[in-house]
């Protein structure tokens, strides 16, 4: 059974930082592309950042220079360090795992940035 369990969300003031974690089980973690998506109320889910099996990263333009995605294959965990947070970053953040045609999602963690 595949499980992706996010943690680290919460309420923070604008300009603050949060670190999200996603612990994976039931997959061969090192062979999966891992990503973070977010969905704000009334908006579509969007890619925030992804990290490939060789550590190559990709970021949405809106978070470049502020967010950093990383992975620890020994711990089967992917992280999202979020700095200089803005109210526009408020959303539910979802962990995602992809390998070939298989895609898995976590349950999501709420991030709220107050102005």
N, CA, C and O atoms as a printed pandas DataFrame, in Angstrom:
     atom_number atom_name residue_name chain_id  residue_number  x_coord  y_coord  z_coord
0              1         N          UNK        A               1    0.847   -1.193    0.000
1              2        CA          UNK        A               1    0.000    0.000    0.000
2              3         C          UNK        A               1    0.883    1.244    0.000
3              4         O          UNK        A               1    1.772    1.395    0.838
4              5         N          UNK        A               2    0.619    2.126   -0.954
5              6        CA          UNK        A               2    1.406    3.343   -1.076
6              7         C          UNK        A               2    0.841    4.403   -0.136
7              8         O          UNK        A               2   -0.369    4.619   -0.070
8              9         N          UNK        A               3    1.735    5.050    0.580
9             10        CA          UNK        A               3    1.335    6.171    1.432
10            11         C          UNK        A               3    2.318    7.314    1.269
11            12         O          UNK        A               3    3.534    7.122    1.290
12            13         N          UNK        A               4    1.769    8.502    1.108
13            14        CA          UNK        A               4    2.543    9.730    1.116
14            15         C          UNK        A               4    1.953   10.588    2.230
15            16         O          UNK        A               4    0.789   10.984    2.165
16            17         N          UNK        A               5    2.749   10.870    3.241
17            18        CA          UNK        A               5    2.248   11.579    4.413
18            19         C          UNK        A               5    2.987   12.899    4.553
19            20         O          UNK        A               5    4.187   12.939    4.828
20            21         N          UNK        A               6    2.235   13.984    4.357
21            22        CA          UNK        A               6    2.820   15.327    4.455
22            23         C          UNK        A               6    2.754   15.832    5.894
23            24         O          UNK        A               6    1.887   15.439    6.675
24            25         N          UNK        A               7    3.680   16.699    6.213
25            26        CA          UNK        A               7    3.674   17.380    7.502
26            27         C          UNK        A               7    4.405   18.709    7.352
27            28         O          UNK        A               7    5.117   18.938    6.375
28            29         N          UNK        A               8    4.212   19.585    8.347
29            30        CA          UNK        A               8    4.949   20.837    8.369
30            31         C          UNK        A               8    4.153   22.065    7.980
31            32         O          UNK        A               8    4.669   23.181    8.049
32            33         N          UNK        A               9    2.917   21.885    7.575
33            34        CA          UNK        A               9    2.107   23.045    7.237
34            35         C          UNK        A               9    1.709   23.827    8.477
35            36         O          UNK        A               9    1.958   23.396    9.603
36            37         N          UNK        A              10    1.086   24.983    8.259
37            38        CA          UNK        A              10    0.641   25.790    9.381
38            39         C          UNK        A              10    0.384   27.221    8.983
39            40         O          UNK        A              10    0.286   27.554    7.802
40            41         N          UNK        A              11    0.277   28.060    9.996
41            42        CA          UNK        A              11    0.023   29.489    9.813
42            43         C          UNK        A              11    1.320   30.250   10.048
43            44         O          UNK        A              11    2.004   30.034   11.049
44            45         N          UNK        A              12    1.651   31.132    9.133
45            46        CA          UNK        A              12    2.879   31.921    9.245
46            47         C          UNK        A              12    2.620   33.316    8.706
47            48         O          UNK        A              12    1.781   33.501    7.825
48            49         N          UNK        A              13    3.335   34.292    9.232
49            50        CA          UNK        A              13    3.214   35.660    8.728
50            51         C          UNK        A              13    3.988   35.816    7.427
51            52         O          UNK        A              13    4.935   35.077    7.156
52            53         N          UNK        A              14    3.573   36.778    6.641
53            54        CA          UNK        A              14    4.287   37.084    5.406
54            55         C          UNK        A              14    5.750   37.358    5.705
55            56         O          UNK        A              14    6.088   38.048    6.667
56            57         N          UNK        A              15    6.611   36.803    4.861
57            58        CA          UNK        A              15    8.044   36.935    5.074
58            59         C          UNK        A              15    8.651   35.795    5.854
59            60         O          UNK        A              15    9.873   35.666    5.927
60            61         N          UNK        A              16    7.804   34.965    6.440
61            62        CA          UNK        A              16    8.277   33.854    7.237
62            63         C          UNK        A              16    8.624   32.635    6.404
63            64         O          UNK        A              16    8.587   32.662    5.174
64            65         N          UNK        A              17    8.965   31.559    7.114
65            66        CA          UNK        A              17    9.402   30.322    6.463
66            67         C          UNK        A              17    8.668   29.117    7.042
67            68         O          UNK        A              17    8.253   29.117    8.201
68            69         N          UNK        A              18    8.520   28.102    6.217
69            70        CA          UNK        A              18    8.012   26.799    6.630
70            71         C          UNK        A              18    8.784   25.736    5.865
71            72         O          UNK        A              18    9.290   25.981    4.770
72            73         N          UNK        A              19    8.865   24.553    6.459
73            74        CA          UNK        A              19    9.465   23.413    5.789
74            75         C          UNK        A              19    8.466   22.269    5.788
75            76         O          UNK        A              19    8.069   21.762    6.837
76            77         N          UNK        A              20    8.073   21.877    4.591
77            78        CA          UNK        A              20    7.174   20.747    4.435
78            79         C          UNK        A              20    7.981   19.467    4.246
79            80         O          UNK        A              20    9.051   19.470    3.636
80            81         N          UNK        A              21    7.447   18.378    4.780
81            82        CA          UNK        A              21    8.050   17.058    4.594
82            83         C          UNK        A              21    6.999   16.104    4.061
83            84         O          UNK        A              21    5.810   16.242    4.347
84            85         N          UNK        A              22    7.453   15.142    3.288
85            86        CA          UNK        A              22    6.565   14.101    2.777
86            87         C          UNK        A              22    7.297   12.774    2.907
87            88         O          UNK        A              22    8.297   12.527    2.233
88            89         N          UNK        A              23    6.780   11.930    3.786
89            90        CA          UNK        A              23    7.364   10.608    3.992
90            91         C          UNK        A              23    6.604    9.594    3.149
91            92         O          UNK        A              23    5.380    9.492    3.228
92            93         N          UNK        A              24    7.348    8.847    2.340
93            94        CA          UNK        A              24    6.746    7.896    1.422
94            95         C          UNK        A              24    6.994    6.461    1.882
95            96         O          UNK        A              24    8.034    6.141    2.457
96            97         N          UNK        A              25    6.015    5.616    1.613
97            98        CA          UNK        A              25    6.161    4.185    1.861
98            99         C          UNK        A              25    5.396    3.434    0.781
99           100         O          UNK        A              25    4.448    3.951    0.191
100          101         N          UNK        A              26    5.832    2.196    0.536
101          102        CA          UNK        A              26    5.152    1.380   -0.458
102          103         C          UNK        A              26    5.602    1.613   -1.881
103          104         O          UNK        A              26    5.029    1.043   -2.809
104          105         N          UNK        A              27    6.620    2.444   -2.076
105          106        CA          UNK        A              27    7.167    2.699   -3.409
106          107         C          UNK        A              27    8.687    2.570   -3.346
107          108         O          UNK        A              27    9.286    2.635   -2.272
108          109         N          UNK        A              28    9.295    2.387   -4.509
109          110        CA          UNK        A              28   10.758    2.430   -4.600
110          111         C          UNK        A              28   11.126    3.892   -4.756
111          112         O          UNK        A              28   11.263    4.409   -5.865
112          113         N          UNK        A              29   11.282    4.542   -3.619
113          114        CA          UNK        A              29   11.363    6.007   -3.571
114          115         C          UNK        A              29   12.419    6.565   -4.513
115          116         O          UNK        A              29   12.166    7.538   -5.224
116          117         N          UNK        A              30   13.590    5.964   -4.525
117          118        CA          UNK        A              30   14.705    6.517   -5.309
118          119         C          UNK        A              30   14.436    6.501   -6.803
119          120         O          UNK        A              30   15.123    7.190   -7.556
120          121         N          UNK        A              31   13.460    5.737   -7.246
121          122        CA          UNK        A              31   13.148    5.633   -8.665
122          123         C          UNK        A              31   11.932    6.459   -9.057
123          124         O          UNK        A              31   11.468    6.385  -10.195
124          125         N          UNK        A              32   11.422    7.236   -8.132
125          126        CA          UNK        A              32   10.236    8.047   -8.394
126          127         C          UNK        A              32   10.584    9.530   -8.473
127          128         O          UNK        A              32   11.374   10.047   -7.683
128          129         N          UNK        A              33    9.971   10.196   -9.447
129          130        CA          UNK        A              33   10.012   11.645   -9.467
130          131         C          UNK        A              33    9.059   12.129   -8.372
131          132         O          UNK        A              33    7.915   11.683   -8.293
132          133         N          UNK        A              34    9.537   13.033   -7.540
133          134        CA          UNK        A              34    8.728   13.545   -6.440
134          135         C          UNK        A              34    8.419   15.019   -6.675
135          136         O          UNK        A              34    9.240   15.761   -7.215
136          137         N          UNK        A              35    7.237   15.426   -6.267
137          138        CA          UNK        A              35    6.861   16.813   -6.485
138          139         C          UNK        A              35    5.945   17.350   -5.410
139          140         O          UNK        A              35    5.347   16.602   -4.636
140          141         N          UNK        A              36    5.852   18.641   -5.385
141          142        CA          UNK        A              36    4.905   19.353   -4.535
142          143         C          UNK        A              36    3.969   20.167   -5.425
143          144         O          UNK        A              36    4.411   20.902   -6.308
144          145         N          UNK        A              37    2.687   20.022   -5.180
145          146        CA          UNK        A              37    1.662   20.786   -5.862
146          147         C          UNK        A              37    0.892   21.568   -4.804
147          148         O          UNK        A              37    0.971   21.278   -3.611
148          149         N          UNK        A              38    0.147   22.567   -5.273
149          150        CA          UNK        A              38   -0.707   23.292   -4.337
150          151         C          UNK        A              38   -2.020   23.662   -5.006
151          152         O          UNK        A              38   -2.111   23.789   -6.227
152          153         N          UNK        A              39   -3.025   23.829   -4.174
153          154        CA          UNK        A              39   -4.333   24.218   -4.680
154          155         C          UNK        A              39   -4.949   25.226   -3.722
155          156         O          UNK        A              39   -5.208   24.927   -2.556
156          157         N          UNK        A              40   -5.176   26.428   -4.243
157          158        CA          UNK        A              40   -5.825   27.476   -3.479
158          159         C          UNK        A              40   -7.327   27.410   -3.731
159          160         O          UNK        A              40   -7.749   26.870   -4.753
160          161         N          UNK        A              41   -8.132   27.938   -2.836
161          162        CA          UNK        A              41   -9.591   27.902   -3.020
162          163         C          UNK        A              41  -10.004   28.512   -4.360
163          164         O          UNK        A              41   -9.576   29.614   -4.705
164          165         N          UNK        A              42  -10.823   27.800   -5.097
165          166        CA          UNK        A              42  -11.328   28.285   -6.368
166          167         C          UNK        A              42  -10.344   28.229   -7.515
167          168         O          UNK        A              42  -10.637   28.709   -8.611
168          169         N          UNK        A              43   -9.170   27.644   -7.273
169          170        CA          UNK        A              43   -8.154   27.566   -8.319
170          171         C          UNK        A              43   -7.795   26.116   -8.611
171          172         O          UNK        A              43   -8.088   25.217   -7.822
172          173         N          UNK        A              44   -7.156   25.903   -9.759
173          174        CA          UNK        A              44   -6.713   24.569  -10.124
174          175         C          UNK        A              44   -5.441   24.211   -9.369
175          176         O          UNK        A              44   -4.668   25.077   -8.961
176          177         N          UNK        A              45   -5.253   22.925   -9.198
177          178        CA          UNK        A              45   -4.007   22.460   -8.592
178          179         C          UNK        A              45   -2.855   22.773   -9.547
179          180         O          UNK        A              45   -2.969   22.577  -10.757
180          181         N          UNK        A              46   -1.751   23.258   -8.992
181          182        CA          UNK        A              46   -0.612   23.634   -9.819
182          183         C          UNK        A              46    0.681   23.057   -9.261
183          184         O          UNK        A              46    0.824   22.849   -8.056
184          185         N          UNK        A              47    1.608   22.807  -10.160
185          186        CA          UNK        A              47    2.927   22.317   -9.756
186          187         C          UNK        A              47    3.703   23.442   -9.084
187          188         O          UNK        A              47    3.765   24.559   -9.597
188          189         N          UNK        A              48    4.287   23.141   -7.941
189          190        CA          UNK        A              48    5.150   24.094   -7.249
190          191         C          UNK        A              48    6.608   23.776   -7.550
191          192         O          UNK        A              48    7.374   24.654   -7.946
192          193         N          UNK        A              49    6.986   22.517   -7.360
193          194        CA          UNK        A              49    8.369   22.101   -7.595
194          195         C          UNK        A              49    8.411   20.595   -7.749
195          196         O          UNK        A              49    7.565   19.878   -7.215
196          197         N          UNK        A              50    9.406   20.124   -8.486
197          198        CA          UNK        A              50    9.609   18.691   -8.631
198          199         C          UNK        A              50   11.097   18.396   -8.587
199          200         O          UNK        A              50   11.931   19.263   -8.851
200          201         N          UNK        A              51   11.412   17.148   -8.246
201          202        CA          UNK        A              51   12.803   16.715   -8.207
202          203         C          UNK        A              51   12.882   15.321   -8.799
203          204         O          UNK        A              51   12.146   14.418   -8.401
204          205         N          UNK        A              52   13.788   15.156   -9.757
205          206        CA          UNK        A              52   13.921   13.893  -10.443
206          207         C          UNK        A              52   14.801   12.910   -9.685
207          208         O          UNK        A              52   15.311   13.201   -8.603
208          209         N          UNK        A              53   14.965   11.720  -10.298
209          210        CA          UNK        A              53   15.708   10.667   -9.626
210          211         C          UNK        A              53   17.203   10.977   -9.554
211          212         O          UNK        A              53   17.923   10.384   -8.750
212          213         N          UNK        A              54   17.666   11.896  -10.383
213          214        CA          UNK        A              54   19.071   12.306  -10.326
214          215         C          UNK        A              54   19.251   13.632   -9.587
215          216         O          UNK        A              54   20.340   14.205   -9.586
216          217         N          UNK        A              55   18.184   14.112   -8.964
217          218        CA          UNK        A              55   18.263   15.354   -8.207
218          219         C          UNK        A              55   18.011   16.600   -9.014
219          220         O          UNK        A              55   18.137   17.708   -8.491
220          221         N          UNK        A              56   17.660   16.453  -10.268
221          222        CA          UNK        A              56   17.333   17.606  -11.095
222          223         C          UNK        A              56   16.016   18.209  -10.618
223          224         O          UNK        A              56   15.069   17.490  -10.299
224          225         N          UNK        A              57   15.970   19.538  -10.574
225          226        CA          UNK        A              57   14.807   20.220   -9.999
226          227         C          UNK        A              57   14.115   21.120  -11.019
227          228         O          UNK        A              57   14.707   21.553  -12.007
228          229         N          UNK        A              58   12.850   21.382  -10.742
229          230        CA          UNK        A              58   12.042   22.257  -11.586
230          231         C          UNK        A              58   11.114   23.040  -10.663
231          232         O          UNK        A              58   10.538   22.475   -9.733
232          233         N          UNK        A              59   10.967   24.344  -10.918
233          234        CA          UNK        A              59   10.149   25.199  -10.056
234          235         C          UNK        A              59    9.165   26.025  -10.875
235          236         O          UNK        A              59    9.440   26.400  -12.015
236          237         N          UNK        A              60    8.031   26.295  -10.279
237          238        CA          UNK        A              60    7.124   27.276  -10.849
238          239         C          UNK        A              60    7.779   28.652  -10.771
239          240         O          UNK        A              60    8.507   28.946   -9.823
240          241         N          UNK        A              61    7.520   29.484  -11.762
241          242        CA          UNK        A              61    8.142   30.807  -11.782
242          243         C          UNK        A              61    7.816   31.595  -10.516
243          244         O          UNK        A              61    8.639   32.378  -10.041
244          245         N          UNK        A              62    6.638   31.394   -9.979
245          246        CA          UNK        A              62    6.183   32.177   -8.838
246          247         C          UNK        A              62    6.954   31.871   -7.550
247          248         O          UNK        A              62    6.898   32.647   -6.595
248          249         N          UNK        A              63    7.676   30.742   -7.520
249          250        CA          UNK        A              63    8.383   30.374   -6.294
250          251         C          UNK        A              63    9.897   30.319   -6.469
251          252         O          UNK        A              63   10.622   30.090   -5.501
252          253         N          UNK        A              64   10.377   30.525   -7.679
253          254        CA          UNK        A              64   11.824   30.478   -7.923
254          255         C          UNK        A              64   12.554   31.489   -7.047
255          256         O          UNK        A              64   12.154   32.647   -6.938
256          257         N          UNK        A              65   13.631   31.024   -6.428
257          258        CA          UNK        A              65   14.416   31.892   -5.559
258          259         C          UNK        A              65   13.906   31.944   -4.130
259          260         O          UNK        A              65   14.587   32.474   -3.251
260          261         N          UNK        A              66   12.716   31.400   -3.881
261          262        CA          UNK        A              66   12.150   31.408   -2.526
262          263         C          UNK        A              66   11.971   29.991   -1.963
263          264         O          UNK        A              66   12.134   29.773   -0.763
264          265         N          UNK        A              67   11.640   29.049   -2.818
265          266        CA          UNK        A              67   11.393   27.676   -2.384
266          267         C          UNK        A              67   12.530   26.765   -2.866
267          268         O          UNK        A              67   13.125   26.991   -3.920
268          269         N          UNK        A              68   12.810   25.737   -2.070
269          270        CA          UNK        A              68   13.811   24.751   -2.445
270          271         C          UNK        A              68   13.270   23.355   -2.166
271          272         O          UNK        A              68   12.847   23.052   -1.051
272          273         N          UNK        A              69   13.288   22.513   -3.188
273          274        CA          UNK        A              69   12.874   21.125   -3.021
274          275         C          UNK        A              69   14.130   20.263   -2.894
275          276         O          UNK        A              69   15.139   20.507   -3.556
276          277         N          UNK        A              70   14.043   19.248   -2.029
277          278        CA          UNK        A              70   15.161   18.328   -1.858
278          279         C          UNK        A              70   14.607   16.954   -1.490
279          280         O          UNK        A              70   13.441   16.817   -1.120
280          281         N          UNK        A              71   15.461   15.945   -1.600
281          282        CA          UNK        A              71   15.030   14.597   -1.270
282          283         C          UNK        A              71   16.131   13.879   -0.519
283          284         O          UNK        A              71   17.318   14.132   -0.721
284          285         N          UNK        A              72   15.708   12.973    0.357
285          286        CA          UNK        A              72   16.628   12.113    1.097
286          287         C          UNK        A              72   16.189   10.686    0.817
287          288         O          UNK        A              72   15.239   10.192    1.423
288          289         N          UNK        A              73   16.879   10.030   -0.095
289          290        CA          UNK        A              73   16.481    8.678   -0.496
290          291         C          UNK        A              73   16.650    7.674    0.644
291          292         O          UNK        A              73   15.946    6.665    0.686
292          293         N          UNK        A              74   17.560    7.933    1.553
293          294        CA          UNK        A              74   17.760    7.032    2.690
294          295         C          UNK        A              74   16.564    7.075    3.649
295          296         O          UNK        A              74   16.284    6.104    4.352
296          297         N          UNK        A              75   15.868    8.212    3.664
297          298        CA          UNK        A              75   14.717    8.372    4.562
298          299         C          UNK        A              75   13.385    8.311    3.819
299          300         O          UNK        A              75   12.323    8.457    4.423
300          301         N          UNK        A              76   13.448    8.093    2.499
301          302        CA          UNK        A              76   12.224    8.071    1.680
302          303         C          UNK        A              76   11.382    9.327    1.898
303          304         O          UNK        A              76   10.160    9.258    2.034
304          305         N          UNK        A              77   12.049   10.458    1.928
305          306        CA          UNK        A              77   11.380   11.710    2.261
306          307         C          UNK        A              77   11.772   12.811    1.277
307          308         O          UNK        A              77   12.928   12.927    0.870
308          309         N          UNK        A              78   10.785   13.604    0.912
309          310        CA          UNK        A              78   11.013   14.787    0.087
310          311         C          UNK        A              78   10.601   16.008    0.907
311          312         O          UNK        A              78    9.641   15.968    1.677
312          313         N          UNK        A              79   11.348   17.087    0.722
313          314        CA          UNK        A              79   11.145   18.304    1.501
314          315         C          UNK        A              79   10.852   19.487    0.589
315          316         O          UNK        A              79   11.225   19.496   -0.584
316          317         N          UNK        A              80   10.182   20.474    1.148
317          318        CA          UNK        A              80   10.009   21.744    0.459
318          319         C          UNK        A              80   10.276   22.845    1.470
319          320         O          UNK        A              80    9.465   23.097    2.362
320          321         N          UNK        A              81   11.421   23.498    1.323
321          322        CA          UNK        A              81   11.759   24.638    2.160
322          323         C          UNK        A              81   11.163   25.882    1.522
323          324         O          UNK        A              81   11.467   26.204    0.374
324          325         N          UNK        A              82   10.325   26.570    2.255
325          326        CA          UNK        A              82    9.630   27.733    1.733
326          327         C          UNK        A              82   10.044   28.959    2.538
327          328         O          UNK        A              82    9.775   29.048    3.736
328          329         N          UNK        A              83   10.695   29.897    1.872
329          330        CA          UNK        A              83   11.147   31.136    2.497
330          331         C          UNK        A              83   10.427   32.324    1.877
331          332         O          UNK        A              83    9.831   32.217    0.805
332          333         N          UNK        A              84   10.492   33.455    2.566
333          334        CA          UNK        A              84    9.876   34.691    2.063
334          335         C          UNK        A              84    8.444   34.453    1.615
335          336         O          UNK        A              84    8.042   34.858    0.524
336          337         N          UNK        A              85    7.701   33.807    2.452
337          338        CA          UNK        A              85    6.333   33.440    2.090
338          339         C          UNK        A              85    5.449   34.663    1.921
339          340         O          UNK        A              85    5.603   35.676    2.603
340          341         N          UNK        A              86    4.516   34.530    0.982
341          342        CA          UNK        A              86    3.586   35.605    0.647
342          343         C          UNK        A              86    2.150   35.113    0.857
343          344         O          UNK        A              86    1.895   33.909    0.834
344          345         N          UNK        A              87    1.216   36.045    1.062
345          346        CA          UNK        A              87   -0.185   35.611    1.181
346          347         C          UNK        A              87   -0.656   34.787   -0.014
347          348         O          UNK        A              87   -1.502   33.905    0.134
348          349         N          UNK        A              88   -0.119   35.068   -1.182
349          350        CA          UNK        A              88   -0.477   34.321   -2.390
350          351         C          UNK        A              88   -0.014   32.881   -2.372
351          352         O          UNK        A              88   -0.422   32.093   -3.225
352          353         N          UNK        A              89    0.836   32.516   -1.413
353          354        CA          UNK        A              89    1.279   31.125   -1.281
354          355         C          UNK        A              89    0.286   30.291   -0.481
355          356         O          UNK        A              89    0.449   29.076   -0.367
356          357         N          UNK        A              90   -0.728   30.923    0.067
357          358        CA          UNK        A              90   -1.732   30.211    0.846
358          359         C          UNK        A              90   -2.454   29.176   -0.011
359          360         O          UNK        A              90   -3.010   29.503   -1.059
360          361         N          UNK        A              91   -2.441   27.937    0.440
361          362        CA          UNK        A              91   -3.035   26.835   -0.324
362          363         C          UNK        A              91   -2.898   25.541    0.473
363          364         O          UNK        A              91   -2.230   25.493    1.506
364          365         N          UNK        A              92   -3.542   24.505   -0.030
365          366        CA          UNK        A              92   -3.256   23.151    0.446
366          367         C          UNK        A              92   -2.128   22.612   -0.429
367          368         O          UNK        A              92   -2.217   22.643   -1.657
368          369         N          UNK        A              93   -1.088   22.128    0.195
369          370        CA          UNK        A              93    0.076   21.613   -0.502
370          371         C          UNK        A              93    0.032   20.084   -0.493
371          372         O          UNK        A              93   -0.153   19.453    0.547
372          373         N          UNK        A              94    0.208   19.511   -1.687
373          374        CA          UNK        A              94    0.122   18.067   -1.855
374          375         C          UNK        A              94    1.454   17.505   -2.325
375          376         O          UNK        A              94    2.120   18.075   -3.189
376          377         N          UNK        A              95    1.821   16.393   -1.748
377          378        CA          UNK        A              95    2.988   15.638   -2.196
378          379         C          UNK        A              95    2.566   14.708   -3.321
379          380         O          UNK        A              95    1.467   14.154   -3.295
380          381         N          UNK        A              96    3.434   14.538   -4.306
381          382        CA          UNK        A              96    3.134   13.718   -5.479
382          383         C          UNK        A              96    4.320   12.830   -5.800
383          384         O          UNK        A              96    5.475   13.239   -5.676
384          385         N          UNK        A              97    4.018   11.610   -6.213
385          386        CA          UNK        A              97    5.042   10.656   -6.634
386          387         C          UNK        A              97    4.674   10.115   -8.004
387          388         O          UNK        A              97    3.527    9.736   -8.241
388          389         N          UNK        A              98    5.647   10.078   -8.906
389          390        CA          UNK        A              98    5.380    9.578  -10.250
390          391         C          UNK        A              98    6.492    8.629  -10.690
391          392         O          UNK        A              98    7.679    8.875  -10.475
392          393         N          UNK        A              99    6.056    7.533  -11.318
393          394        CA          UNK        A              99    6.998    6.629  -11.974
394          395         C          UNK        A              99    6.237    5.945  -13.090
395          396         O          UNK        A              99    5.267    5.225  -12.850
396          397         N          UNK        A             100    6.685    6.177  -14.313
397          398        CA          UNK        A             100    5.994    5.669  -15.497
398          399         C          UNK        A             100    4.538    6.155  -15.432
399          400         O          UNK        A             100    4.296    7.357  -15.321
400          401         N          UNK        A             101    3.566    5.231  -15.501
401          402        CA          UNK        A             101    2.160    5.625  -15.515
402          403         C          UNK        A             101    1.537    5.683  -14.126
403          404         O          UNK        A             101    0.341    5.939  -13.989
404          405         N          UNK        A             102    2.347    5.445  -13.097
405          406        CA          UNK        A             102    1.812    5.411  -11.734
406          407         C          UNK        A             102    2.004    6.760  -11.054
407          408         O          UNK        A             102    3.112    7.294  -10.992
408          409         N          UNK        A             103    0.913    7.288  -10.554
409          410        CA          UNK        A             103    0.937    8.565   -9.838
410          411         C          UNK        A             103    0.232    8.404   -8.503
411          412         O          UNK        A             103   -0.842    7.809   -8.425
412          413         N          UNK        A             104    0.842    8.935   -7.457
413          414        CA          UNK        A             104    0.250    8.873   -6.131
414          415         C          UNK        A             104    0.242   10.261   -5.497
415          416         O          UNK        A             104    1.098   11.098   -5.780
416          417         N          UNK        A             105   -0.756   10.485   -4.625
417          418        CA          UNK        A             105   -0.912   11.771   -3.956
418          419         C          UNK        A             105   -0.997   11.580   -2.444
419          420         O          UNK        A             105   -1.499   10.567   -1.956
420          421         N          UNK        A             106   -0.503   12.561   -1.727
421          422        CA          UNK        A             106   -0.720   12.629   -0.296
422          423         C          UNK        A             106   -2.053   13.288    0.002
423          424         O          UNK        A             106   -2.783   13.691   -0.904
424          425         N          UNK        A             107   -2.358   13.390    1.289
425          426        CA          UNK        A             107   -3.664   13.923    1.682
426          427         C          UNK        A             107   -3.670   15.449    1.724
427          428         O          UNK        A             107   -4.733   16.066    1.791
428          429         N          UNK        A             108   -2.502   16.047    1.686
429          430        CA          UNK        A             108   -2.402   17.502    1.673
430          431         C          UNK        A             108   -2.168   18.090    3.054
431          432         O          UNK        A             108   -2.581   17.530    4.070
432          433         N          UNK        A             109   -1.497   19.231    3.064
433          434        CA          UNK        A             109   -1.268   19.970    4.305
434          435         C          UNK        A             109   -1.523   21.451    4.033
435          436         O          UNK        A             109   -1.085   21.988    3.015
436          437         N          UNK        A             110   -2.227   22.097    4.944
437          438        CA          UNK        A             110   -2.625   23.494    4.741
438          439         C          UNK        A             110   -1.480   24.430    5.100
439          440         O          UNK        A             110   -0.853   24.297    6.152
440          441         N          UNK        A             111   -1.222   25.373    4.211
441          442        CA          UNK        A             111   -0.281   26.461    4.469
442          443         C          UNK        A             111   -1.055   27.760    4.348
443          444         O          UNK        A             111   -1.661   28.036    3.312
444          445         N          UNK        A             112   -1.034   28.554    5.402
445          446        CA          UNK        A             112   -1.730   29.826    5.414
446          447         C          UNK        A             112   -0.735   30.925    5.755
447          448         O          UNK        A             112   -0.059   30.866    6.783
448          449         N          UNK        A             113   -0.650   31.927    4.886
449          450        CA          UNK        A             113    0.278   33.029    5.085
450          451         C          UNK        A             113   -0.545   34.286    5.315
451          452         O          UNK        A             113   -1.315   34.702    4.450
452          453         N          UNK        A             114   -0.378   34.881    6.478
453          454        CA          UNK        A             114   -1.130   36.091    6.822
454          455         C          UNK        A             114   -0.323   37.331    6.459
455          456         O          UNK        A             114    0.908   37.328    6.491
456          457         N          UNK        A             115   -1.054   38.394    6.113
457          458        CA          UNK        A             115   -0.376   39.639    5.702
458          459         C          UNK        A             115   -0.141   40.550    6.887
459          460         O          UNK        A             115    0.415   41.637    6.730
